[in-house]
Amino acid sequence: MKNDLQSASEPLTILALDTCTESCSVGLSFEEKVFAEQADAPREHSQRLLPMVQQVLESAGIGLNKVDLIAYGRGPGSFTGIRICTSMTQGLALGQDLPVIGISTLAAMAQLAIDKAGAKEVIAAIDARMGEIYWGHYKNLDGLATLVGEEHVSAPEVLLNSGLICAELHACGTGFDAYGELVGSMSLIEAAKFPTAEAMLALANRDAKLGLATDVEQLSPVYLRDTVTWKKLPGRE
């Protein structure tokens, strides 16, 4: 399966799904064209996602059986949102025996900053609540967001004191809404506030060529924060 994707001479047909933040989105790359649907509906992801999948497939004039790979938002983000995304991916992939690939929500936001603003370096940050943020540092390598180091969940002060914040970098995400002091001299890209499935498509294509796709049984959400912490806070997601 991995070798088939890596050696494919034709462009991959990739379906991407993301519900890990307030935004719910679906993207499809087919014959070098992109079809996308997006909605800001944080309480309606489970109701909206499948109709959006159907819409992009209909717009492309294909069925799910023509898809080579499903990319899914693997997190970090809302625990509930990550679970919705992974469960929907499982259902769709199992029905067609499709490989899957997880894409970081932070990387998708950084990719949007690259696509929308031509960013060379990006700090993407999501408000993780409880006085913390999820964040990552990305560089633009050949037009694609590439992680520098690791993704983090930390107090905002860790990023503030990291020495990364400078005028050469761009910033994006709800972490900077919640903690405005983090922006500093960086340029804030509002158009990359949330990840989108459309932005995941190019990252999924790159990672598939690197052999990172898996069978659906190996689907791996990334929470960063230990779920035990959340069990102490009913109603949080």
PDB file of C-alpha atoms in Angstrom:
ATOM      1  CA  MET A   1       0.000   0.000   0.000  1.00  0.00           C
ATOM      2  CA  LYS A   2       2.746   2.485   0.978  1.00  0.00           C
ATOM      3  CA  ASN A   3       4.855   1.554  -2.033  1.00  0.00           C
ATOM      4  CA  ASP A   4       1.862   2.020  -4.321  1.00  0.00           C
ATOM      5  CA  LEU A   5       1.413   5.606  -3.117  1.00  0.00           C
ATOM      6  CA  GLN A   6       5.117   6.383  -3.194  1.00  0.00           C
ATOM      7  CA  SER A   7       5.560   5.097  -6.738  1.00  0.00           C
ATOM      8  CA  ALA A   8       2.311   6.467  -8.214  1.00  0.00           C
ATOM      9  CA  SER A   9       3.071   8.360 -11.415  1.00  0.00           C
ATOM     10  CA  GLU A  10      -0.324  10.115 -11.542  1.00  0.00           C
ATOM     11  CA  PRO A  11      -1.292  12.793  -8.984  1.00  0.00           C
ATOM     12  CA  LEU A  12      -2.892  11.218  -5.927  1.00  0.00           C
ATOM     13  CA  THR A  13      -6.597  11.730  -5.338  1.00  0.00           C
ATOM     14  CA  ILE A  14      -6.701  12.774  -1.687  1.00  0.00           C
ATOM     15  CA  LEU A  15      -9.717  13.411   0.527  1.00  0.00           C
ATOM     16  CA  ALA A  16      -8.928  15.483   3.625  1.00  0.00           C
ATOM     17  CA  LEU A  17     -11.083  15.976   6.738  1.00  0.00           C
ATOM     18  CA  ASP A  18     -10.649  18.253   9.727  1.00  0.00           C
ATOM     19  CA  THR A  19     -12.830  18.945  12.771  1.00  0.00           C
ATOM     20  CA  CYS A  20     -10.135  19.495  15.399  1.00  0.00           C
ATOM     21  CA  THR A  21     -10.957  23.153  16.091  1.00  0.00           C
ATOM     22  CA  GLU A  22     -13.999  25.415  15.737  1.00  0.00           C
ATOM     23  CA  SER A  23     -13.693  25.034  11.969  1.00  0.00           C
ATOM     24  CA  CYS A  24     -15.116  22.018  10.135  1.00  0.00           C
ATOM     25  CA  SER A  25     -13.674  21.440   6.675  1.00  0.00           C
ATOM     26  CA  VAL A  26     -13.247  18.976   3.841  1.00  0.00           C
ATOM     27  CA  GLY A  27     -10.850  19.143   0.913  1.00  0.00           C
ATOM     28  CA  LEU A  28     -10.372  17.005  -2.183  1.00  0.00           C
ATOM     29  CA  SER A  29      -7.539  17.017  -4.697  1.00  0.00           C
ATOM     30  CA  PHE A  30      -8.469  15.319  -7.966  1.00  0.00           C
ATOM     31  CA  GLU A  31      -6.665  15.602 -11.283  1.00  0.00           C
ATOM     32  CA  GLU A  32      -4.707  18.600  -9.975  1.00  0.00           C
ATOM     33  CA  LYS A  33      -7.893  20.448  -9.056  1.00  0.00           C
ATOM     34  CA  VAL A  34      -8.979  21.247  -5.493  1.00  0.00           C
ATOM     35  CA  PHE A  35     -12.539  21.146  -4.175  1.00  0.00           C
ATOM     36  CA  ALA A  36     -13.225  22.399  -0.668  1.00  0.00           C
ATOM     37  CA  GLU A  37     -15.974  23.064   1.862  1.00  0.00           C
ATOM     38  CA  GLN A  38     -15.582  24.849   5.196  1.00  0.00           C
ATOM     39  CA  ALA A  39     -17.864  26.036   8.007  1.00  0.00           C
ATOM     40  CA  ASP A  40     -17.349  27.608  11.426  1.00  0.00           C
ATOM     41  CA  ALA A  41     -19.728  25.404  13.381  1.00  0.00           C
ATOM     42  CA  PRO A  42     -18.044  24.117  16.552  1.00  0.00           C
ATOM     43  CA  ARG A  43     -21.127  22.285  17.850  1.00  0.00           C
ATOM     44  CA  GLU A  44     -22.190  20.770  14.535  1.00  0.00           C
ATOM     45  CA  HIS A  45     -19.102  18.971  13.224  1.00  0.00           C
ATOM     46  CA  SER A  46     -20.620  15.501  13.396  1.00  0.00           C
ATOM     47  CA  GLN A  47     -23.715  16.627  11.472  1.00  0.00           C
ATOM     48  CA  ARG A  48     -21.882  18.665   8.835  1.00  0.00           C
ATOM     49  CA  LEU A  49     -18.869  16.558   7.941  1.00  0.00           C
ATOM     50  CA  LEU A  50     -20.391  13.782   5.840  1.00  0.00           C
ATOM     51  CA  PRO A  51     -22.605  16.124   3.754  1.00  0.00           C
ATOM     52  CA  MET A  52     -19.489  18.187   3.070  1.00  0.00           C
ATOM     53  CA  VAL A  53     -17.648  15.047   1.953  1.00  0.00           C
ATOM     54  CA  GLN A  54     -20.511  14.253  -0.395  1.00  0.00           C
ATOM     55  CA  GLN A  55     -20.477  17.800  -1.751  1.00  0.00           C
ATOM     56  CA  VAL A  56     -16.780  17.811  -2.700  1.00  0.00           C
ATOM     57  CA  LEU A  57     -17.054  14.368  -4.292  1.00  0.00           C
ATOM     58  CA  GLU A  58     -20.076  15.487  -6.309  1.00  0.00           C
ATOM     59  CA  SER A  59     -18.288  18.683  -7.338  1.00  0.00           C
ATOM     60  CA  ALA A  60     -15.414  16.590  -8.665  1.00  0.00           C
ATOM     61  CA  GLY A  61     -17.801  14.118 -10.276  1.00  0.00           C
ATOM     62  CA  ILE A  62     -16.330  11.079  -8.545  1.00  0.00           C
ATOM     63  CA  GLY A  63     -17.218   8.559  -5.859  1.00  0.00           C
ATOM     64  CA  LEU A  64     -15.255   7.591  -2.767  1.00  0.00           C
ATOM     65  CA  ASN A  65     -13.992   4.538  -4.673  1.00  0.00           C
ATOM     66  CA  LYS A  66     -11.800   6.870  -6.769  1.00  0.00           C
ATOM     67  CA  VAL A  67      -9.972   8.247  -3.715  1.00  0.00           C
ATOM     68  CA  ASP A  68      -6.392   7.008  -3.154  1.00  0.00           C
ATOM     69  CA  LEU A  69      -5.882   8.288   0.380  1.00  0.00           C
ATOM     70  CA  ILE A  70      -7.758   9.939   3.252  1.00  0.00           C
ATOM     71  CA  ALA A  71      -5.917  12.617   5.213  1.00  0.00           C
ATOM     72  CA  TYR A  72      -7.318  13.506   8.623  1.00  0.00           C
ATOM     73  CA  GLY A  73      -6.682  16.243  11.154  1.00  0.00           C
ATOM     74  CA  ARG A  74      -4.851  14.301  13.856  1.00  0.00           C
ATOM     75  CA  GLY A  75      -4.706  17.142  16.370  1.00  0.00           C
ATOM     76  CA  PRO A  76      -3.800  18.835  18.568  1.00  0.00           C
ATOM     77  CA  GLY A  77      -7.058  20.583  19.285  1.00  0.00           C
ATOM     78  CA  SER A  78     -10.424  19.849  20.830  1.00  0.00           C
ATOM     79  CA  PHE A  79     -10.605  16.318  22.237  1.00  0.00           C
ATOM     80  CA  THR A  80     -14.157  15.941  20.952  1.00  0.00           C
ATOM     81  CA  GLY A  81     -13.218  17.356  17.558  1.00  0.00           C
ATOM     82  CA  ILE A  82     -10.260  15.000  17.192  1.00  0.00           C
ATOM     83  CA  ARG A  83     -12.454  12.025  18.068  1.00  0.00           C
ATOM     84  CA  ILE A  84     -15.076  13.056  15.500  1.00  0.00           C
ATOM     85  CA  CYS A  85     -12.438  13.425  12.795  1.00  0.00           C
ATOM     86  CA  THR A  86     -10.745  10.104  13.512  1.00  0.00           C
ATOM     87  CA  SER A  87     -14.005   8.163  13.797  1.00  0.00           C
ATOM     88  CA  MET A  88     -15.341   9.599  10.525  1.00  0.00           C
ATOM     89  CA  THR A  89     -12.040   8.776   8.854  1.00  0.00           C
ATOM     90  CA  GLN A  90     -12.217   5.221  10.139  1.00  0.00           C
ATOM     91  CA  GLY A  91     -15.717   4.743   8.785  1.00  0.00           C
ATOM     92  CA  LEU A  92     -14.900   6.105   5.338  1.00  0.00           C
ATOM     93  CA  ALA A  93     -11.555   4.315   5.043  1.00  0.00           C
ATOM     94  CA  LEU A  94     -12.814   0.936   6.220  1.00  0.00           C
ATOM     95  CA  GLY A  95     -15.643   0.977   3.701  1.00  0.00           C
ATOM     96  CA  GLN A  96     -13.215   1.330   0.782  1.00  0.00           C
ATOM     97  CA  ASP A  97     -10.088  -0.238   2.347  1.00  0.00           C
ATOM     98  CA  LEU A  98      -8.230   3.074   1.937  1.00  0.00           C
ATOM     99  CA  PRO A  99      -4.910   4.093   3.495  1.00  0.00           C
ATOM    100  CA  VAL A 100      -4.925   7.106   5.822  1.00  0.00           C
ATOM    101  CA  ILE A 101      -2.473   9.754   6.890  1.00  0.00           C
ATOM    102  CA  GLY A 102      -2.636  12.074   9.891  1.00  0.00           C
ATOM    103  CA  ILE A 103      -1.825  15.767   9.406  1.00  0.00           C
ATOM    104  CA  SER A 104      -1.057  18.110  12.274  1.00  0.00           C
ATOM    105  CA  THR A 105      -3.555  20.912  12.772  1.00  0.00           C
ATOM    106  CA  LEU A 106      -0.635  23.198  13.597  1.00  0.00           C
ATOM    107  CA  ALA A 107       1.103  22.266  10.336  1.00  0.00           C
ATOM    108  CA  ALA A 108      -2.121  22.950   8.414  1.00  0.00           C
ATOM    109  CA  MET A 109      -2.300  26.436   9.962  1.00  0.00           C
ATOM    110  CA  ALA A 110       1.340  27.081   9.107  1.00  0.00           C
ATOM    111  CA  GLN A 111       0.659  25.918   5.549  1.00  0.00           C
ATOM    112  CA  LEU A 112      -2.184  28.424   5.308  1.00  0.00           C
ATOM    113  CA  ALA A 113       0.187  31.179   6.440  1.00  0.00           C
ATOM    114  CA  ILE A 114       2.584  30.118   3.693  1.00  0.00           C
ATOM    115  CA  ASP A 115      -0.168  29.961   1.078  1.00  0.00           C
ATOM    116  CA  LYS A 116      -1.885  33.202   2.092  1.00  0.00           C
ATOM    117  CA  ALA A 117       1.080  35.381   3.076  1.00  0.00           C
ATOM    118  CA  GLY A 118       4.176  33.723   1.642  1.00  0.00           C
ATOM    119  CA  ALA A 119       5.502  33.186   5.165  1.00  0.00           C
ATOM    120  CA  LYS A 120       9.056  31.853   5.457  1.00  0.00           C
ATOM    121  CA  GLU A 121       8.809  30.910   9.130  1.00  0.00           C
ATOM    122  CA  VAL A 122       5.652  30.500  11.202  1.00  0.00           C
ATOM    123  CA  ILE A 123       4.658  29.984  14.819  1.00  0.00           C
ATOM    124  CA  ALA A 124       1.223  28.315  14.886  1.00  0.00           C
ATOM    125  CA  ALA A 125      -0.568  28.265  18.240  1.00  0.00           C
ATOM    126  CA  ILE A 126      -3.965  26.994  19.417  1.00  0.00           C
ATOM    127  CA  ASP A 127      -5.570  28.011  22.708  1.00  0.00           C
ATOM    128  CA  ALA A 128      -5.468  24.793  24.751  1.00  0.00           C
ATOM    129  CA  ARG A 129      -7.383  26.333  27.684  1.00  0.00           C
ATOM    130  CA  MET A 130      -6.338  25.798  31.297  1.00  0.00           C
ATOM    131  CA  GLY A 131      -3.673  28.478  30.819  1.00  0.00           C
ATOM    132  CA  GLU A 132      -1.833  26.598  28.083  1.00  0.00           C
ATOM    133  CA  ILE A 133      -1.318  26.640  24.319  1.00  0.00           C
ATOM    134  CA  TYR A 134      -0.491  24.043  21.694  1.00  0.00           C
ATOM    135  CA  TRP A 135       2.243  25.429  19.457  1.00  0.00           C
ATOM    136  CA  GLY A 136       4.829  24.580  16.859  1.00  0.00           C
ATOM    137  CA  HIS A 137       7.559  26.314  14.852  1.00  0.00           C
ATOM    138  CA  TYR A 138       7.503  25.713  11.089  1.00  0.00           C
ATOM    139  CA  LYS A 139       9.726  26.649   8.169  1.00  0.00           C
ATOM    140  CA  ASN A 140       8.700  27.016   4.553  1.00  0.00           C
ATOM    141  CA  LEU A 141      10.674  24.390   2.636  1.00  0.00           C
ATOM    142  CA  ASP A 142       9.819  24.353  -1.059  1.00  0.00           C
ATOM    143  CA  GLY A 143       6.419  25.843  -0.282  1.00  0.00           C
ATOM    144  CA  LEU A 144       5.495  23.299   2.405  1.00  0.00           C
ATOM    145  CA  ALA A 145       5.273  23.749   6.182  1.00  0.00           C
ATOM    146  CA  THR A 146       8.012  21.700   7.854  1.00  0.00           C
ATOM    147  CA  LEU A 147       8.190  21.280  11.633  1.00  0.00           C
ATOM    148  CA  VAL A 148      11.282  22.522  13.442  1.00  0.00           C
ATOM    149  CA  GLY A 149      11.823  20.459  16.587  1.00  0.00           C
ATOM    150  CA  GLU A 150       8.629  19.218  18.248  1.00  0.00           C
ATOM    151  CA  GLU A 151       5.052  20.318  18.821  1.00  0.00           C
ATOM    152  CA  HIS A 152       4.424  21.575  22.340  1.00  0.00           C
ATOM    153  CA  VAL A 153       1.721  22.043  24.935  1.00  0.00           C
ATOM    154  CA  SER A 154       2.900  24.589  27.472  1.00  0.00           C
ATOM    155  CA  ALA A 155       2.191  27.755  29.361  1.00  0.00           C
ATOM    156  CA  PRO A 156       2.329  30.804  27.047  1.00  0.00           C
ATOM    157  CA  GLU A 157       5.419  32.005  28.886  1.00  0.00           C
ATOM    158  CA  VAL A 158       7.424  29.108  27.466  1.00  0.00           C
ATOM    159  CA  LEU A 159       6.907  30.428  23.948  1.00  0.00           C
ATOM    160  CA  LEU A 160       7.357  34.015  25.113  1.00  0.00           C
ATOM    161  CA  ASN A 161      10.754  33.136  26.593  1.00  0.00           C
ATOM    162  CA  SER A 162      11.838  30.775  23.813  1.00  0.00           C
ATOM    163  CA  GLY A 163      13.788  33.384  21.868  1.00  0.00           C
ATOM    164  CA  LEU A 164      11.813  32.529  18.710  1.00  0.00           C
ATOM    165  CA  ILE A 165       9.616  35.622  18.546  1.00  0.00           C
ATOM    166  CA  CYS A 166      11.051  38.123  16.078  1.00  0.00           C
ATOM    167  CA  ALA A 167       9.972  40.338  13.176  1.00  0.00           C
ATOM    168  CA  GLU A 168      11.024  37.757  10.569  1.00  0.00           C
ATOM    169  CA  LEU A 169       8.369  35.278  11.721  1.00  0.00           C
ATOM    170  CA  HIS A 170       4.637  35.090  11.076  1.00  0.00           C
ATOM    171  CA  ALA A 171       2.110  34.033  13.716  1.00  0.00           C
ATOM    172  CA  CYS A 172      -1.275  32.347  13.359  1.00  0.00           C
ATOM    173  CA  GLY A 173      -3.926  30.697  15.477  1.00  0.00           C
ATOM    174  CA  THR A 174      -6.250  31.183  18.428  1.00  0.00           C
ATOM    175  CA  GLY A 175      -3.339  31.004  20.854  1.00  0.00           C
ATOM    176  CA  PHE A 176      -2.471  34.543  19.827  1.00  0.00           C
ATOM    177  CA  ASP A 177      -6.062  35.696  20.346  1.00  0.00           C
ATOM    178  CA  ALA A 178      -6.032  34.330  23.871  1.00  0.00           C
ATOM    179  CA  TYR A 179      -2.545  35.654  24.679  1.00  0.00           C
ATOM    180  CA  GLY A 180      -2.011  38.745  22.563  1.00  0.00           C
ATOM    181  CA  GLU A 181       1.313  39.518  24.219  1.00  0.00           C
ATOM    182  CA  LEU A 182       2.808  36.532  22.374  1.00  0.00           C
ATOM    183  CA  VAL A 183       2.552  38.230  18.982  1.00  0.00           C
ATOM    184  CA  GLY A 184       5.328  40.690  19.774  1.00  0.00           C
ATOM    185  CA  SER A 185       7.015  41.824  16.567  1.00  0.00           C
ATOM    186  CA  MET A 186       5.657  38.930  14.499  1.00  0.00           C
ATOM    187  CA  SER A 187       3.086  39.473  11.728  1.00  0.00           C
ATOM    188  CA  LEU A 188      -0.264  37.922  12.681  1.00  0.00           C
ATOM    189  CA  ILE A 189      -2.024  36.137   9.799  1.00  0.00           C
ATOM    190  CA  GLU A 190      -5.770  36.199  10.502  1.00  0.00           C
ATOM    191  CA  ALA A 191      -6.495  34.115   7.386  1.00  0.00           C
ATOM    192  CA  ALA A 192      -4.658  31.200   9.039  1.00  0.00           C
ATOM    193  CA  LYS A 193      -6.478  31.370  12.378  1.00  0.00           C
ATOM    194  CA  PHE A 194      -7.883  27.838  11.980  1.00  0.00           C
ATOM    195  CA  PRO A 195      -6.590  24.798  10.089  1.00  0.00           C
ATOM    196  CA  THR A 196      -8.394  23.768   6.924  1.00  0.00           C
ATOM    197  CA  ALA A 197      -8.607  20.446   5.136  1.00  0.00           C
ATOM    198  CA  GLU A 198      -7.688  22.240   1.903  1.00  0.00           C
ATOM    199  CA  ALA A 199      -4.332  23.250   3.392  1.00  0.00           C
ATOM    200  CA  MET A 200      -3.763  19.635   4.463  1.00  0.00           C
ATOM    201  CA  LEU A 201      -3.820  18.317   0.892  1.00  0.00           C
ATOM    202  CA  ALA A 202      -0.307  19.360  -0.141  1.00  0.00           C
ATOM    203  CA  LEU A 203       1.111  18.156   3.179  1.00  0.00           C
ATOM    204  CA  ALA A 204      -0.649  14.814   2.781  1.00  0.00           C
ATOM    205  CA  ASN A 205       0.720  14.399  -0.739  1.00  0.00           C
ATOM    206  CA  ARG A 206       4.270  15.082   0.485  1.00  0.00           C
ATOM    207  CA  ASP A 207       3.959  12.725   3.445  1.00  0.00           C
ATOM    208  CA  ALA A 208       2.405   9.974   1.320  1.00  0.00           C
ATOM    209  CA  LYS A 209       5.389  10.159  -1.038  1.00  0.00           C
ATOM    210  CA  LEU A 210       7.605   9.788   2.035  1.00  0.00           C
ATOM    211  CA  GLY A 211       5.829   6.546   2.933  1.00  0.00           C
ATOM    212  CA  LEU A 212       3.990   7.866   5.993  1.00  0.00           C
ATOM    213  CA  ALA A 213       0.518   6.588   5.072  1.00  0.00           C
ATOM    214  CA  THR A 214      -0.815   3.697   7.152  1.00  0.00           C
ATOM    215  CA  ASP A 215      -3.656   1.222   7.251  1.00  0.00           C
ATOM    216  CA  VAL A 216      -6.713   2.588   9.024  1.00  0.00           C
ATOM    217  CA  GLU A 217      -6.040   0.288  12.003  1.00  0.00           C
ATOM    218  CA  GLN A 218      -2.912   2.386  12.692  1.00  0.00           C
ATOM    219  CA  LEU A 219      -4.760   5.684  12.740  1.00  0.00           C
ATOM    220  CA  SER A 220      -3.090   7.828  15.423  1.00  0.00           C
ATOM    221  CA  PRO A 221      -4.703  10.943  16.915  1.00  0.00           C
ATOM    222  CA  VAL A 222      -2.338  13.352  18.686  1.00  0.00           C
ATOM    223  CA  TYR A 223      -3.671  15.056  21.793  1.00  0.00           C
ATOM    224  CA  LEU A 224      -0.364  16.321  23.276  1.00  0.00           C
ATOM    225  CA  ARG A 225      -2.129  16.792  26.605  1.00  0.00           C
ATOM    226  CA  ASP A 226      -2.731  13.746  28.807  1.00  0.00           C
ATOM    227  CA  THR A 227      -6.431  12.794  28.760  1.00  0.00           C
ATOM    228  CA  VAL A 228      -6.330  12.302  32.542  1.00  0.00           C
ATOM    229  CA  THR A 229      -6.053  16.072  32.908  1.00  0.00           C
ATOM    230  CA  TRP A 230      -9.263  16.556  31.000  1.00  0.00           C
ATOM    231  CA  LYS A 231     -11.182  14.043  33.101  1.00  0.00           C
ATOM    232  CA  LYS A 232     -10.727  16.406  36.017  1.00  0.00           C
ATOM    233  CA  LEU A 233     -12.577  19.149  34.161  1.00  0.00           C
ATOM    234  CA  PRO A 234     -16.099  18.056  33.138  1.00  0.00           C
ATOM    235  CA  GLY A 235     -17.516  19.963  30.218  1.00  0.00           C
ATOM    236  CA  ARG A 236     -14.122  20.893  28.756  1.00  0.00           C
ATOM    237  CA  GLU A 237     -13.287  19.958  25.162  1.00  0.00           C
TER     238      GLU A 237
END
